[in-house]
Coordinates of C-alpha atoms in Angstrom, one line a residue:
X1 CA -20.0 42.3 -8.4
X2 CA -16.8 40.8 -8.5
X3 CA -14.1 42.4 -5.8
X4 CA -10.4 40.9 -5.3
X5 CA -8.6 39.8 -2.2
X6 CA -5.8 38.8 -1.6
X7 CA -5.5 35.0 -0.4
X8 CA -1.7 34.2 0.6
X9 CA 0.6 35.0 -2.6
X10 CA -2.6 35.0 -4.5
X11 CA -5.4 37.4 -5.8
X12 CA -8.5 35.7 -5.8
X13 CA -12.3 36.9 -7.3
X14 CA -15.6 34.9 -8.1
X15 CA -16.8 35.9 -11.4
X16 CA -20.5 35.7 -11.8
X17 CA -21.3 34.0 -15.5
X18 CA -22.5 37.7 -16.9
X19 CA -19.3 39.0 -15.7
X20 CA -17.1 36.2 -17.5
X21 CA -18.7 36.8 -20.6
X22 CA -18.1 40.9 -20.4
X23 CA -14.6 40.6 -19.6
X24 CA -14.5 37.4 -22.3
X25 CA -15.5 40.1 -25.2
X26 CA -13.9 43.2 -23.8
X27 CA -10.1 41.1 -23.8
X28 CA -11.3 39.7 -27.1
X29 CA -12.3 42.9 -28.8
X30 CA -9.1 44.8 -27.3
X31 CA -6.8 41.9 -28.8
X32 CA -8.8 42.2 -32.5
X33 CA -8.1 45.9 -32.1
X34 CA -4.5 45.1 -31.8
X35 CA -4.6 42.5 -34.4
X36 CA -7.0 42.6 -37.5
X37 CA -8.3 46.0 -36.4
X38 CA -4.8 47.7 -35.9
X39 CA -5.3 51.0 -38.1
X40 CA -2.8 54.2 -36.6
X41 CA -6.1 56.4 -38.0
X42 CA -8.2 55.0 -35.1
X43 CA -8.7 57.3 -32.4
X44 CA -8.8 54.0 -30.3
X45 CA -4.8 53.2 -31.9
X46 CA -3.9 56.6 -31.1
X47 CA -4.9 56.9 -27.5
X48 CA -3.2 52.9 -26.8
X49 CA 0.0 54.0 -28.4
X50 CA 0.1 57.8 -28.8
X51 CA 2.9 60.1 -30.7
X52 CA 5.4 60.5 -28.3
X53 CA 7.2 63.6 -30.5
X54 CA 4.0 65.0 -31.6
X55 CA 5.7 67.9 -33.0
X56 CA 8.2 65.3 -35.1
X57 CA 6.4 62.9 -37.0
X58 CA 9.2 61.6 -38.3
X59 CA 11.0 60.8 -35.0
X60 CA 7.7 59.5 -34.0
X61 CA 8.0 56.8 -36.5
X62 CA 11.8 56.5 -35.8
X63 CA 10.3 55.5 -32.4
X64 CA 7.4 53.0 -33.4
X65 CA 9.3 51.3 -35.3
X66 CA 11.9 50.4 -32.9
X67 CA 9.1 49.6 -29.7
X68 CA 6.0 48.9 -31.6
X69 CA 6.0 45.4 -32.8
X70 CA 7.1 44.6 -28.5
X71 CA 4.6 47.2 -27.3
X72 CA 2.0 45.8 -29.0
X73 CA 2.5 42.5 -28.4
X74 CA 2.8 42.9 -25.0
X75 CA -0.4 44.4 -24.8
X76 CA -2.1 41.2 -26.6
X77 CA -0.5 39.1 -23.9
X78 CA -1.7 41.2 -20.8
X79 CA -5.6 40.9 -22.6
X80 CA -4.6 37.0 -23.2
X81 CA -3.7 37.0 -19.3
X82 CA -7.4 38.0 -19.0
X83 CA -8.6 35.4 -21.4
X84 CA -6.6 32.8 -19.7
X85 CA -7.7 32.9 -16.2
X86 CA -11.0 33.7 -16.4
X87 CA -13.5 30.2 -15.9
X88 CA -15.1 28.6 -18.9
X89 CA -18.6 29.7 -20.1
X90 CA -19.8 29.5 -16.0
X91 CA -18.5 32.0 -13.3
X92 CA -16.2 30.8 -11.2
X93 CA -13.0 31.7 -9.2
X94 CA -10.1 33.3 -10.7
X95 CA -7.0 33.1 -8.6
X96 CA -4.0 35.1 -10.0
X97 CA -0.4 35.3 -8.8
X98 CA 1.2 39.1 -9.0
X99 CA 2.9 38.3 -12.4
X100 CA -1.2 37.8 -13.9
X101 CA -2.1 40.4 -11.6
X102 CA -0.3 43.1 -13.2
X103 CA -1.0 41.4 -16.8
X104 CA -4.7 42.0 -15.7
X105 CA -4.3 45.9 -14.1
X106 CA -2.4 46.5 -17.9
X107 CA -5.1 45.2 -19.8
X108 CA -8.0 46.6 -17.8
X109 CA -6.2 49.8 -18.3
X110 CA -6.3 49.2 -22.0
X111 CA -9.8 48.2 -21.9
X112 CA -10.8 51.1 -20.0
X113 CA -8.8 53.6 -22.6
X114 CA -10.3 52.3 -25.8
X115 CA -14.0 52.3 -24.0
X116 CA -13.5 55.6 -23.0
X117 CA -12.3 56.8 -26.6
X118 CA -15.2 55.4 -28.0
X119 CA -17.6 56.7 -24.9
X120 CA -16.0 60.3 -25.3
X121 CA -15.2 60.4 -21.8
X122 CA -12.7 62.8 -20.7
X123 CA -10.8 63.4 -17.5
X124 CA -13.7 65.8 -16.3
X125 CA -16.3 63.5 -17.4
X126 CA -18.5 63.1 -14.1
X127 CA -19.7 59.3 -15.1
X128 CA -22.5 58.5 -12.8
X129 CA -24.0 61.5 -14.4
X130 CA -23.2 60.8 -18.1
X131 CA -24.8 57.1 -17.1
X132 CA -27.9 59.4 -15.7
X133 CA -28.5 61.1 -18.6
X134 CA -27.8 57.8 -20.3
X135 CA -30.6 56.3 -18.7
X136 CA -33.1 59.0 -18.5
X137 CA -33.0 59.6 -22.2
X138 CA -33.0 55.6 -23.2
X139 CA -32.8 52.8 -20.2
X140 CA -32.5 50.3 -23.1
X141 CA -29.2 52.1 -24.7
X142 CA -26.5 50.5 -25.8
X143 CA -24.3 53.5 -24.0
X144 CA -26.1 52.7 -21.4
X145 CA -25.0 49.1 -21.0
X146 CA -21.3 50.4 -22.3
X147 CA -21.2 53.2 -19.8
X148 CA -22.1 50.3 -17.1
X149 CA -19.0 48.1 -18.6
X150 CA -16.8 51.0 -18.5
X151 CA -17.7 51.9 -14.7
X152 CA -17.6 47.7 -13.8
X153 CA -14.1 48.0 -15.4
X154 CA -13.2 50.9 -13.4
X155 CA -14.7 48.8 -10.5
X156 CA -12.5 46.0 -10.9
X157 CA -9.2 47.7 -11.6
X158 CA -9.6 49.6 -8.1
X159 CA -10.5 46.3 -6.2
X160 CA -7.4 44.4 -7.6
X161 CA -5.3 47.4 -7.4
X162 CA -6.2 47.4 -3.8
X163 CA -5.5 43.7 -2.9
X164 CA -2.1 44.4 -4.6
X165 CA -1.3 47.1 -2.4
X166 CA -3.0 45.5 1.1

């Protein structure tokens, strides 16, 4: 697996070609959530940009309206950042200034929210063992192989988090 360091001014990972193509469709899927997929009923939608006066809708939508459209935009960028750096169809390097870097910690956070909406994970959710039981009831799963993306996520957001703070 993929870990960060930095290199100079620079935060630099090799990407294995099965590791290009996850974070390819997890950036892609979070920016078609945000675009085409962008429904305030989607438990996904709610946790990315929750009611911040959940006890006054209508200052809630006061609110969205005003940060919204920039919110969400922002967050297609930080997924773009993703898309942008990360090698062609091969593995490859990926070298990111701080600017990308913190595009990338954004969206991985993003990535990792929506996953874990759609896992059911919660913050007492002990995930080797919910990728356990995973795997003893069907190796083959696709939770199992989502579980695995949501952990390799986790993974990579510590690493670069890290090299940021070395």
């Amino acid at each position: 697996m993929s870990m960060f360091r930095r290199r100079g001014d620079r935060y630099v990972a090799t990407f294995a070609v099965d590791e290009v193509r996850v974070l390819r469709k997890v950036a892609s899927e979070v920016v078609g959530l945000l675009t085409d997929g962008f429904d305030h009923s989607d438990p996904v939608v709610g946790r990315l940009f929750p009611e911040v006066y959940p006890d006054d809708p209508s200052g809630t939508a006061e609110f969205r309206r005003y940060t919204e459209g920039d919110l969400k935009t922002a967050k297609i960028d930080q997924a773009g950042a993703i898309l942008a750096a990360l090698p062609d169809e091969a593995g490859g390097e990926v070298r990111l200034d701080a600017e990308a870097a913190e595009a990338w910690l954004r969206a991985l956070n993003d990535a990792r929210l929506a996953m874990g909406v759609r896992l059911e994970i919660k913050d007492g959710t002990d995930l080797g063992e919910e990728l356990d039981d995973a795997v003893a009831e069907d190796p083959t799963s696709s939770r199992v192989f989502q579980l695995s993306v949501y952990a390799y996520l986790g993974y990579l957001q510590e690493s670069l988090l890290n090299a940021l703070i070395d």
